[in-house]
Amino acid sequence: MSEAGTMGRFILRRVVQAVLVILAATLLIFLATFAIGDPFASSGEKAVPPDIAAANRAKFGLDKPLPLQYVIYLGNMVRGDFGIDFEQHRPVAQMLEAAIPNTVRLALVAIVIDILIGVVAGVIAAVKRYSFWDVLVTVIATLAIGIPVFVIGVVLVANVAGWGPFPSVPRSFTVQVPWYQEVLLPAFTLAIIDAAFIARLMRGSMLEVLRADYIRTASAKGLSERTVIGKHAMRNSLIPVVTYVGVSLGVLFGGAIITETIFQYNGVGYLLSTAIVKSNAPVIIAVVIFSVVAYVVLSTIVDILYAFLDPRIRLN
């Protein structure tokens, strides 16, 4: 079979697997929320307004048999209809539409910082093995991995937020600031630990590749060190990094709950944390479903990119 045909079969298989995983996950969410009781009965200690509760029950068909409820639930999910919010009394879909772009921006900025710092640091540490730079990268990465993300966030809030271009925390959402000012500190908070992991991954992978026969052959042919590292060693060294970045991006797209809450960043994670505090069931259900779908979709994309980088994956 041709390479294109093999790749096509691989992509189809991964897409089918992703759909099955999403269906299984949504079934578990449904059983955990709808099958054990009425999720629209109350909001913590507050009673849900009768009209809001009735609208949600009708939308999700809670008066119908359980299997039909699940079909209605899937139909609503595909349409992006997650009912009415308990607190603001507006469609949950509108709240997600406002929060998702902010979380996507946060995740992408954090990943860019991860890659810029982690990959560069890892390559330098591998190429300069046992040098001062290798020791420095290893020590800093080890220390960074050991620091909880909420400690990093609290330190930045206490010492950096409100200084220069960075907005203060807590802040009023009525005061608008440019998105890049709002996103930079939480993105840096998320990026520190991931960048340390990437640096260690890149260093280990790069050292393994540099010992390969084809790298020694490329060097023996008289190619410059920059060409050998940049053209031949980097591609295979990036395979584990691509996997880690994809998984990390999937997690971030689902909402960085701790970081977004610390910085009061109006994303999916902050939306979920406030919904949990107020027992706001429609919002909790919607955010959990979105997080699962985002994670599975991005993981599938990473698998496909992995297969492009390493043809052995698609053959297996």
Short mmCIF file of C-alpha atoms in Angstrom, two decimals:
data_model
loop_
_atom_site.label_atom_id
_atom_site.label_comp_id
_atom_site.label_asym_id
_atom_site.label_seq_id
_atom_site.Cartn_x
_atom_site.Cartn_y
_atom_site.Cartn_z
CA MET A 1 0.00 0.00 0.00
CA SER A 2 1.21 3.53 -0.80
CA GLU A 3 2.40 5.90 1.90
CA ALA A 4 -0.66 8.12 1.34
CA GLY A 5 -2.98 5.14 1.72
CA THR A 6 -1.27 4.02 4.91
CA MET A 7 -1.51 7.53 6.34
CA GLY A 8 -5.17 7.77 5.35
CA ARG A 9 -5.99 4.51 7.15
CA PHE A 10 -4.08 5.68 10.20
CA ILE A 11 -6.00 9.00 10.32
CA LEU A 12 -9.36 7.24 9.85
CA ARG A 13 -8.55 4.80 12.65
CA ARG A 14 -7.58 7.62 15.02
CA VAL A 15 -10.72 9.63 14.19
CA VAL A 16 -12.98 6.62 14.86
CA GLN A 17 -11.18 6.00 18.14
CA ALA A 18 -11.64 9.65 19.13
CA VAL A 19 -15.39 9.50 18.43
CA LEU A 20 -15.74 6.33 20.51
CA VAL A 21 -13.79 7.86 23.40
CA ILE A 22 -15.96 11.01 23.32
CA LEU A 23 -19.14 8.91 23.33
CA ALA A 24 -17.87 6.83 26.25
CA ALA A 25 -16.86 9.94 28.20
CA THR A 26 -20.16 11.72 27.58
CA LEU A 27 -22.02 8.59 28.70
CA LEU A 28 -20.12 8.61 31.98
CA ILE A 29 -20.84 12.30 32.46
CA PHE A 30 -24.52 11.68 31.73
CA LEU A 31 -24.72 8.81 34.22
CA ALA A 32 -22.91 10.85 36.87
CA THR A 33 -25.26 13.83 36.54
CA PHE A 34 -28.64 12.77 35.17
CA ALA A 35 -29.08 9.12 36.12
CA ILE A 36 -28.59 9.66 39.88
CA GLY A 37 -31.01 12.53 40.32
CA ASP A 38 -32.17 15.91 39.12
CA PRO A 39 -29.15 18.19 38.55
CA PHE A 40 -31.45 21.20 38.20
CA ALA A 41 -33.15 20.89 41.58
CA SER A 42 -30.92 23.25 43.56
CA SER A 43 -27.88 25.48 43.42
CA GLY A 44 -26.05 24.89 46.68
CA GLU A 45 -28.04 26.50 49.45
CA LYS A 46 -30.05 28.57 46.99
CA ALA A 47 -33.22 27.35 45.34
CA VAL A 48 -33.20 27.47 41.54
CA PRO A 49 -35.92 29.76 40.16
CA PRO A 50 -38.83 27.50 39.14
CA ASP A 51 -38.95 28.82 35.57
CA ILE A 52 -35.19 28.20 35.05
CA ALA A 53 -35.42 24.69 36.53
CA ALA A 54 -38.47 23.88 34.39
CA ALA A 55 -36.77 25.15 31.22
CA ASN A 56 -33.69 23.01 31.87
CA ARG A 57 -35.74 19.90 32.66
CA ALA A 58 -37.75 20.34 29.45
CA LYS A 59 -34.59 20.95 27.38
CA PHE A 60 -32.96 17.75 28.65
CA GLY A 61 -36.17 15.68 28.66
CA LEU A 62 -35.98 14.64 32.32
CA ASP A 63 -39.61 13.45 32.17
CA LYS A 64 -38.68 10.81 29.56
CA PRO A 65 -37.08 7.35 29.93
CA LEU A 66 -33.35 7.31 30.67
CA PRO A 67 -32.17 6.04 27.24
CA LEU A 68 -34.18 8.77 25.51
CA GLN A 69 -32.72 11.33 27.93
CA TYR A 70 -29.25 10.29 26.77
CA VAL A 71 -30.21 10.72 23.10
CA ILE A 72 -31.61 14.20 23.87
CA TYR A 73 -28.48 15.00 25.87
CA LEU A 74 -26.26 14.03 22.89
CA GLY A 75 -28.40 16.08 20.52
CA ASN A 76 -28.11 19.12 22.78
CA MET A 77 -24.36 18.60 23.05
CA VAL A 78 -23.89 18.47 19.26
CA ARG A 79 -25.90 21.70 18.91
CA GLY A 80 -23.96 23.33 21.74
CA ASP A 81 -27.12 23.76 23.82
CA PHE A 82 -26.33 23.21 27.52
CA GLY A 83 -29.36 24.79 29.13
CA ILE A 84 -29.85 27.94 31.20
CA ASP A 85 -27.38 29.20 33.80
CA PHE A 86 -28.68 29.29 37.40
CA GLU A 87 -27.02 32.58 38.34
CA GLN A 88 -27.23 34.91 35.34
CA HIS A 89 -30.27 33.20 33.79
CA ARG A 90 -28.81 33.14 30.29
CA PRO A 91 -27.83 30.33 27.93
CA VAL A 92 -24.73 28.50 29.07
CA ALA A 93 -23.55 28.41 25.45
CA GLN A 94 -23.17 32.20 25.52
CA MET A 95 -20.99 31.96 28.63
CA LEU A 96 -18.80 29.34 26.95
CA GLU A 97 -18.52 31.44 23.80
CA ALA A 98 -17.18 34.30 25.92
CA ALA A 99 -14.75 32.13 27.92
CA ILE A 100 -13.34 29.75 25.27
CA PRO A 101 -11.44 32.36 23.18
CA ASN A 102 -9.74 33.64 26.34
CA THR A 103 -8.65 30.14 27.35
CA VAL A 104 -7.44 29.38 23.80
CA ARG A 105 -5.33 32.56 23.84
CA LEU A 106 -3.94 31.64 27.26
CA ALA A 107 -3.12 28.09 26.16
CA LEU A 108 -1.44 29.14 22.90
CA VAL A 109 0.67 31.86 24.54
CA ALA A 110 1.71 29.43 27.30
CA ILE A 111 2.65 26.75 24.76
CA VAL A 112 4.69 29.22 22.69
CA ILE A 113 6.61 30.21 25.83
CA ASP A 114 7.03 26.51 26.68
CA ILE A 115 8.50 25.69 23.28
CA LEU A 116 10.74 28.74 23.03
CA ILE A 117 12.26 28.20 26.46
CA GLY A 118 12.09 24.41 26.74
CA VAL A 119 13.33 23.39 23.29
CA VAL A 120 16.16 25.94 23.20
CA ALA A 121 17.27 25.09 26.74
CA GLY A 122 17.11 21.35 26.01
CA VAL A 123 19.16 21.63 22.81
CA ILE A 124 21.81 23.77 24.49
CA ALA A 125 22.04 21.32 27.41
CA ALA A 126 22.42 18.34 25.05
CA VAL A 127 24.94 19.95 22.70
CA LYS A 128 26.97 21.35 25.63
CA ARG A 129 26.72 18.14 27.65
CA TYR A 130 28.35 18.28 31.13
CA SER A 131 29.17 21.96 30.64
CA PHE A 132 28.10 24.85 32.88
CA TRP A 133 25.04 25.39 30.64
CA ASP A 134 23.99 21.76 30.91
CA VAL A 135 24.21 21.85 34.70
CA LEU A 136 22.37 25.19 34.84
CA VAL A 137 19.49 23.93 32.67
CA THR A 138 19.22 20.70 34.67
CA VAL A 139 19.19 22.46 38.06
CA ILE A 140 16.67 25.13 37.01
CA ALA A 141 14.40 22.54 35.37
CA THR A 142 14.47 20.31 38.45
CA LEU A 143 13.65 23.23 40.76
CA ALA A 144 10.85 24.47 38.49
CA ILE A 145 9.20 21.05 38.28
CA GLY A 146 9.12 20.86 42.08
CA ILE A 147 7.25 24.16 42.55
CA PRO A 148 3.42 23.87 42.58
CA VAL A 149 1.72 26.05 39.99
CA PHE A 150 -0.39 27.85 42.59
CA VAL A 151 2.80 28.96 44.42
CA ILE A 152 4.15 30.46 41.19
CA GLY A 153 0.82 32.20 40.59
CA VAL A 154 0.58 33.62 44.11
CA VAL A 155 4.17 34.92 43.97
CA LEU A 156 3.52 36.66 40.64
CA VAL A 157 0.24 38.14 41.93
CA ALA A 158 1.96 39.46 45.04
CA ASN A 159 5.06 40.85 43.34
CA VAL A 160 4.34 41.54 39.68
CA ALA A 161 0.57 42.05 39.15
CA GLY A 162 -0.31 45.75 39.13
CA TRP A 163 3.24 46.68 38.17
CA GLY A 164 3.86 48.34 34.81
CA PRO A 165 1.64 46.93 32.05
CA PHE A 166 0.25 44.04 34.12
CA PRO A 167 -3.29 44.40 35.52
CA SER A 168 -3.76 44.14 39.27
CA VAL A 169 -5.43 41.12 40.92
CA PRO A 170 -8.23 41.13 41.97
CA ARG A 171 -9.50 43.54 39.38
CA SER A 172 -12.79 44.78 38.03
CA PHE A 173 -13.89 43.11 34.79
CA THR A 174 -15.47 46.43 33.80
CA VAL A 175 -11.97 47.84 33.28
CA GLN A 176 -10.79 46.65 29.87
CA VAL A 177 -7.11 45.95 29.25
CA PRO A 178 -5.41 44.68 26.08
CA TRP A 179 -5.54 40.89 25.85
CA TYR A 180 -1.75 40.54 25.78
CA GLN A 181 -1.44 42.36 29.10
CA GLU A 182 -4.15 40.22 30.65
CA VAL A 183 -2.78 36.91 29.39
CA LEU A 184 0.97 37.27 29.94
CA LEU A 185 1.27 36.58 33.69
CA PRO A 186 -1.09 33.58 33.79
CA ALA A 187 0.56 32.20 30.63
CA PHE A 188 4.01 32.54 32.19
CA THR A 189 2.70 30.82 35.34
CA LEU A 190 1.51 27.87 33.28
CA ALA A 191 4.62 27.81 31.11
CA ILE A 192 7.29 27.56 33.81
CA ILE A 193 6.68 23.95 34.81
CA ASP A 194 5.89 22.72 31.28
CA ALA A 195 8.99 24.44 29.90
CA ALA A 196 11.08 22.61 32.49
CA PHE A 197 9.58 19.26 31.45
CA ILE A 198 10.16 20.06 27.77
CA ALA A 199 13.78 21.05 28.45
CA ARG A 200 14.44 17.72 30.15
CA LEU A 201 12.60 15.77 27.44
CA MET A 202 14.46 17.60 24.69
CA ARG A 203 17.82 17.10 26.35
CA GLY A 204 17.31 13.35 26.81
CA SER A 205 15.89 12.86 23.32
CA MET A 206 18.61 14.97 21.72
CA LEU A 207 21.39 13.05 23.48
CA GLU A 208 19.94 9.76 22.23
CA VAL A 209 19.65 11.02 18.65
CA LEU A 210 23.17 12.51 18.65
CA ARG A 211 24.52 9.02 19.37
CA ALA A 212 22.74 7.54 16.32
CA ASP A 213 24.73 6.22 13.34
CA TYR A 214 23.14 8.56 10.80
CA ILE A 215 24.22 11.59 12.85
CA ARG A 216 27.82 10.34 12.91
CA THR A 217 27.58 9.71 9.16
CA ALA A 218 26.30 13.24 8.54
CA SER A 219 29.19 14.66 10.56
CA ALA A 220 31.71 12.45 8.73
CA LYS A 221 30.49 13.84 5.40
CA GLY A 222 31.72 17.25 6.49
CA LEU A 223 28.37 18.87 7.26
CA SER A 224 28.53 21.76 9.69
CA GLU A 225 27.43 21.26 13.29
CA ARG A 226 24.53 23.66 12.74
CA THR A 227 23.28 21.60 9.77
CA VAL A 228 23.65 18.29 11.58
CA ILE A 229 21.78 19.53 14.65
CA GLY A 230 19.22 21.73 12.95
CA LYS A 231 18.36 19.56 9.95
CA HIS A 232 19.05 15.98 11.03
CA ALA A 233 18.92 15.75 14.83
CA MET A 234 16.09 18.15 15.65
CA ARG A 235 13.28 16.38 13.78
CA ASN A 236 13.57 13.03 15.56
CA SER A 237 14.38 14.70 18.86
CA LEU A 238 11.11 16.63 18.73
CA ILE A 239 8.88 13.52 18.63
CA PRO A 240 8.45 13.12 22.43
CA VAL A 241 8.19 16.90 22.78
CA VAL A 242 5.35 17.04 20.25
CA THR A 243 3.50 14.38 22.22
CA TYR A 244 3.94 16.22 25.51
CA VAL A 245 3.01 19.60 24.03
CA GLY A 246 -0.13 18.16 22.45
CA VAL A 247 -1.30 16.57 25.70
CA SER A 248 -0.47 19.74 27.63
CA LEU A 249 -2.34 21.86 25.09
CA GLY A 250 -5.38 19.59 25.42
CA VAL A 251 -5.33 20.03 29.18
CA LEU A 252 -4.95 23.81 28.88
CA PHE A 253 -7.77 24.10 26.35
CA GLY A 254 -10.00 22.45 28.92
CA GLY A 255 -9.28 25.29 31.30
CA ALA A 256 -6.41 25.94 33.72
CA ILE A 257 -8.62 26.09 36.81
CA ILE A 258 -6.02 27.05 39.43
CA THR A 259 -4.18 29.63 37.34
CA GLU A 260 -7.30 31.26 35.89
CA THR A 261 -8.83 31.48 39.36
CA ILE A 262 -5.71 33.01 40.94
CA PHE A 263 -5.50 35.70 38.25
CA GLN A 264 -9.31 36.00 37.86
CA TYR A 265 -8.76 35.37 34.18
CA ASN A 266 -12.14 35.08 32.48
CA GLY A 267 -11.60 31.70 30.83
CA VAL A 268 -13.09 28.22 30.95
CA GLY A 269 -11.21 27.26 34.14
CA TYR A 270 -12.42 30.35 36.01
CA LEU A 271 -15.95 29.72 34.75
CA LEU A 272 -15.80 26.16 36.10
CA SER A 273 -14.39 27.17 39.50
CA THR A 274 -17.13 29.75 40.08
CA ALA A 275 -19.77 27.25 38.92
CA ILE A 276 -18.51 24.62 41.37
CA VAL A 277 -18.62 27.09 44.26
CA LYS A 278 -22.22 27.97 43.41
CA SER A 279 -23.29 24.39 42.46
CA ASN A 280 -24.25 25.71 39.03
CA ALA A 281 -24.97 22.34 37.37
CA PRO A 282 -25.61 23.46 33.75
CA VAL A 283 -22.28 25.30 33.61
CA ILE A 284 -20.37 22.45 35.28
CA ILE A 285 -21.80 19.91 32.81
CA ALA A 286 -21.02 22.14 29.82
CA VAL A 287 -17.43 22.87 30.85
CA VAL A 288 -16.67 19.22 31.63
CA ILE A 289 -18.01 18.12 28.24
CA PHE A 290 -16.04 20.85 26.45
CA SER A 291 -12.85 19.87 28.32
CA VAL A 292 -13.22 16.21 27.40
CA VAL A 293 -13.90 16.95 23.73
CA ALA A 294 -11.01 19.45 23.51
CA TYR A 295 -8.59 16.98 25.10
CA VAL A 296 -9.59 14.06 22.87
CA VAL A 297 -9.54 16.13 19.66
CA LEU A 298 -6.13 17.62 20.39
CA SER A 299 -4.73 14.23 21.41
CA THR A 300 -5.91 12.82 18.07
CA ILE A 301 -4.24 15.67 16.19
CA VAL A 302 -1.01 14.99 18.10
CA ASP A 303 -1.16 11.30 17.16
CA ILE A 304 -1.48 12.28 13.50
CA LEU A 305 1.44 14.75 13.74
CA TYR A 306 3.44 12.04 15.50
CA ALA A 307 2.83 9.72 12.55
CA PHE A 308 4.04 12.38 10.11
CA LEU A 309 7.26 12.77 12.10
CA ASP A 310 7.83 9.03 12.53
CA PRO A 311 6.49 6.78 9.72
CA ARG A 312 6.93 3.70 11.94
CA ILE A 313 3.92 4.81 14.01
CA ARG A 314 1.47 4.65 11.10
CA LEU A 315 2.82 1.25 10.03
CA ASN A 316 2.25 -0.15 13.50
#
